[in-house]
Amino acid sequence: MSERPAFVTLGSTVSAAENIVNWLKAELEGEKQPDRVEKVERHIGQFNTPEQVKSYMSGRGGSIRIAALRVRNIQNRRGMTGLVTWAAYIMMADFWGYPRDARCEVIAGRLARRISCREAAAGMKAERMAENIAAENLWSGGLDNLGITMWAVTWEQEFRLDDEIDLSTLPEFLRLGATIVVNGQPVSDEPQIINVREGQTDDKEND
């Protein structure tokens, strides 16, 4: 039996995303607390349907998922760096009589405060402070029918892209979405889909 080959994560946002997750967990993750969520995790990309949101809320009163949406201004001087556009998706259900819309907005504000505080850049191992921080209400009728409210906090921040990470410690994703940006322009209008498992095709429904 052949040995599984190594997979080096250099040149990606994987390590940076895990640093952000760990920084947010200390302040925002906790069981049975209305101003916290059960899980803060790295995410594959943007949400397109209410059903996708529901799949990450099963059995939970709240969840935060962190996704890298694109990378600009990639440079390789004293190590590889890039300006990453991040999105933190905050998803909430009603909890012990506390309305989901209020919980979601409060936690979105706490998240924005956490990534913008003086210690955040060092805590997330970023190259500089977060910029262009914004929060958006993603309420829709479809989400409301599922009993879920959703906000997104987005920001830009420069990170090192050549920090290696042990993939065995990360949640398993079957597919990764990547948008390659060169000189400020996307190479393609559609994100590239990278199949993680050997032999997997793009038409599989498990993401």
XYZ file of C-alpha atoms in Angstrom:
207
model
C 0.000 0.000 0.000
C 1.412 3.375 -1.000
C 1.999 5.979 1.691
C -0.229 9.048 1.705
C 1.732 11.994 0.243
C 2.318 15.133 2.277
C 0.199 18.201 1.514
C 2.004 21.468 2.241
C -0.298 24.450 2.869
C 2.220 27.157 1.939
C 0.759 29.901 -0.250
C -2.765 29.641 1.181
C -5.028 31.360 3.712
C -5.574 28.166 5.732
C -3.204 29.042 8.566
C -4.459 32.644 8.726
C -8.076 31.482 8.945
C -7.264 29.155 11.832
C -5.512 32.011 13.641
C -8.655 34.145 13.288
C -10.847 31.273 14.491
C -8.701 30.781 17.592
C -8.743 34.520 18.347
C -12.539 34.660 18.123
C -13.144 31.467 20.088
C -11.804 32.937 23.317
C -14.425 35.699 23.254
C -17.363 34.275 21.310
C -17.504 30.491 21.738
C -19.366 28.893 24.637
C -22.156 26.470 25.502
C -25.641 27.651 26.514
C -24.793 31.358 26.626
C -27.032 33.816 24.722
C -24.134 36.121 23.783
C -21.914 33.287 22.495
C -22.150 30.495 19.900
C -21.523 26.776 20.185
C -18.931 26.730 17.413
C -16.521 29.055 15.588
C -14.989 27.372 12.533
C -13.287 27.995 9.205
C -15.675 27.838 6.242
C -15.447 26.966 2.566
C -16.859 30.208 1.109
C -20.075 32.157 0.632
C -23.528 30.768 1.438
C -25.917 30.572 -1.517
C -29.085 28.948 -0.132
C -30.951 28.790 3.187
C -30.468 25.015 3.159
C -26.685 25.477 3.241
C -27.045 27.679 6.302
C -29.355 25.152 7.959
C -26.814 22.348 7.497
C -24.358 24.190 9.763
C -26.995 25.009 12.378
C -28.253 21.486 13.062
C -28.639 21.077 16.811
C -27.059 24.473 17.533
C -28.377 27.759 18.840
C -25.663 29.701 17.033
C -22.614 29.345 14.797
C -19.854 31.544 13.352
C -18.006 30.492 10.216
C -14.945 32.293 8.839
C -14.239 32.313 5.085
C -11.488 33.822 2.948
C -13.243 35.302 -0.102
C -10.282 36.581 -2.107
C -6.614 37.544 -1.894
C -5.154 40.701 -3.466
C -1.747 42.375 -3.552
C 0.146 39.105 -3.218
C 3.833 39.809 -2.621
C 6.873 37.655 -1.973
C 9.561 39.828 -0.456
C 10.321 38.806 3.104
C 7.916 35.919 2.877
C 4.668 35.589 0.951
C 1.879 37.959 2.043
C -1.501 38.979 0.686
C -4.410 41.301 1.460
C -7.255 38.914 2.305
C -10.954 39.743 2.186
C -12.589 37.868 5.058
C -16.220 37.172 5.901
C -17.501 35.997 9.264
C -21.008 34.547 8.941
C -22.994 34.727 12.187
C -26.042 32.441 12.283
C -28.530 32.423 15.159
C -31.685 30.649 16.306
C -33.970 31.638 19.184
C -32.454 30.696 22.537
C -34.193 30.466 25.928
C -36.659 33.165 24.919
C -34.014 35.553 23.542
C -34.910 36.574 19.953
C -32.504 35.421 17.265
C -32.368 38.797 15.498
C -31.130 40.582 18.625
C -28.653 37.803 19.458
C -27.256 37.821 15.929
C -26.753 41.582 15.777
C -25.193 41.736 19.249
C -22.698 38.975 18.433
C -21.885 40.600 15.067
C -21.001 43.769 16.975
C -18.887 41.849 19.479
C -17.058 40.125 16.626
C -16.330 43.443 14.913
C -14.997 44.795 18.202
C -12.839 41.710 18.713
C -11.093 41.921 15.322
C -10.568 45.698 15.607
C -9.166 45.921 19.132
C -5.570 46.972 19.722
C -4.360 43.433 20.445
C -6.144 41.805 17.498
C -3.406 41.948 14.852
C -0.884 40.259 17.132
C -3.501 37.828 18.435
C -4.424 36.732 14.902
C -0.771 36.823 13.738
C -1.692 39.345 11.048
C 0.716 41.727 9.358
C -1.431 44.760 10.225
C -4.766 45.827 11.682
C -8.092 44.958 10.053
C -9.433 47.564 7.602
C -12.771 48.358 5.932
C -14.752 46.496 8.593
C -18.465 46.283 7.756
C -21.502 44.388 9.035
C -24.487 43.407 6.892
C -27.869 41.936 7.781
C -28.478 38.889 5.541
C -32.076 38.261 6.647
C -34.288 36.565 4.067
C -37.709 34.964 4.021
C -36.124 31.576 3.396
C -33.910 31.855 6.468
C -36.782 33.187 8.552
C -38.896 30.157 7.627
C -36.097 27.982 9.028
C -35.991 29.982 12.259
C -32.539 31.420 11.506
C -31.163 34.976 11.380
C -27.831 35.744 9.712
C -25.358 38.620 9.692
C -21.979 38.886 7.958
C -18.984 40.883 9.169
C -16.466 41.537 6.388
C -13.020 43.091 6.493
C -9.650 43.241 4.757
C -6.399 42.336 6.452
C -2.883 41.462 5.387
C -1.597 38.041 6.415
C 1.376 35.838 5.753
C 0.520 33.104 3.259
C 3.546 30.874 3.813
C 2.859 29.590 7.323
C 2.495 25.813 7.242
C -0.262 24.082 9.224
C -1.012 20.456 10.076
C -4.085 19.600 7.999
C -4.926 16.667 10.259
C -5.984 19.180 12.944
C -8.533 20.926 10.697
C -12.217 20.177 9.995
C -12.646 18.115 6.840
C -14.001 19.873 3.750
C -14.749 17.848 0.654
C -14.328 20.829 -1.675
C -12.532 24.148 -1.467
C -13.420 27.276 -3.443
C -10.662 29.681 -4.480
C -10.684 32.973 -6.416
C -7.256 33.806 -7.831
C -6.540 37.552 -8.105
C -3.551 38.949 -10.043
C -2.782 42.681 -10.144
C -6.151 43.442 -8.582
C -8.185 41.509 -11.181
C -9.757 38.035 -10.808
C -8.294 35.490 -13.235
C -11.779 34.009 -13.692
C -15.339 35.136 -12.989
C -16.076 31.751 -11.389
C -14.261 30.408 -8.304
C -12.022 27.402 -8.885
C -13.244 24.244 -7.131
C -10.527 22.082 -5.608
C -11.544 18.522 -4.752
C -9.834 17.438 -1.553
C -10.457 13.703 -1.801
C -8.922 11.705 -4.617
C -11.452 10.585 -7.197
C -14.110 13.083 -6.139
C -15.968 14.917 -8.899
C -17.600 18.345 -8.847
C -21.132 16.972 -9.194
C -21.172 15.452 -5.715
C -23.598 17.136 -3.348
C -21.551 16.884 -0.143
C -19.668 20.129 0.496
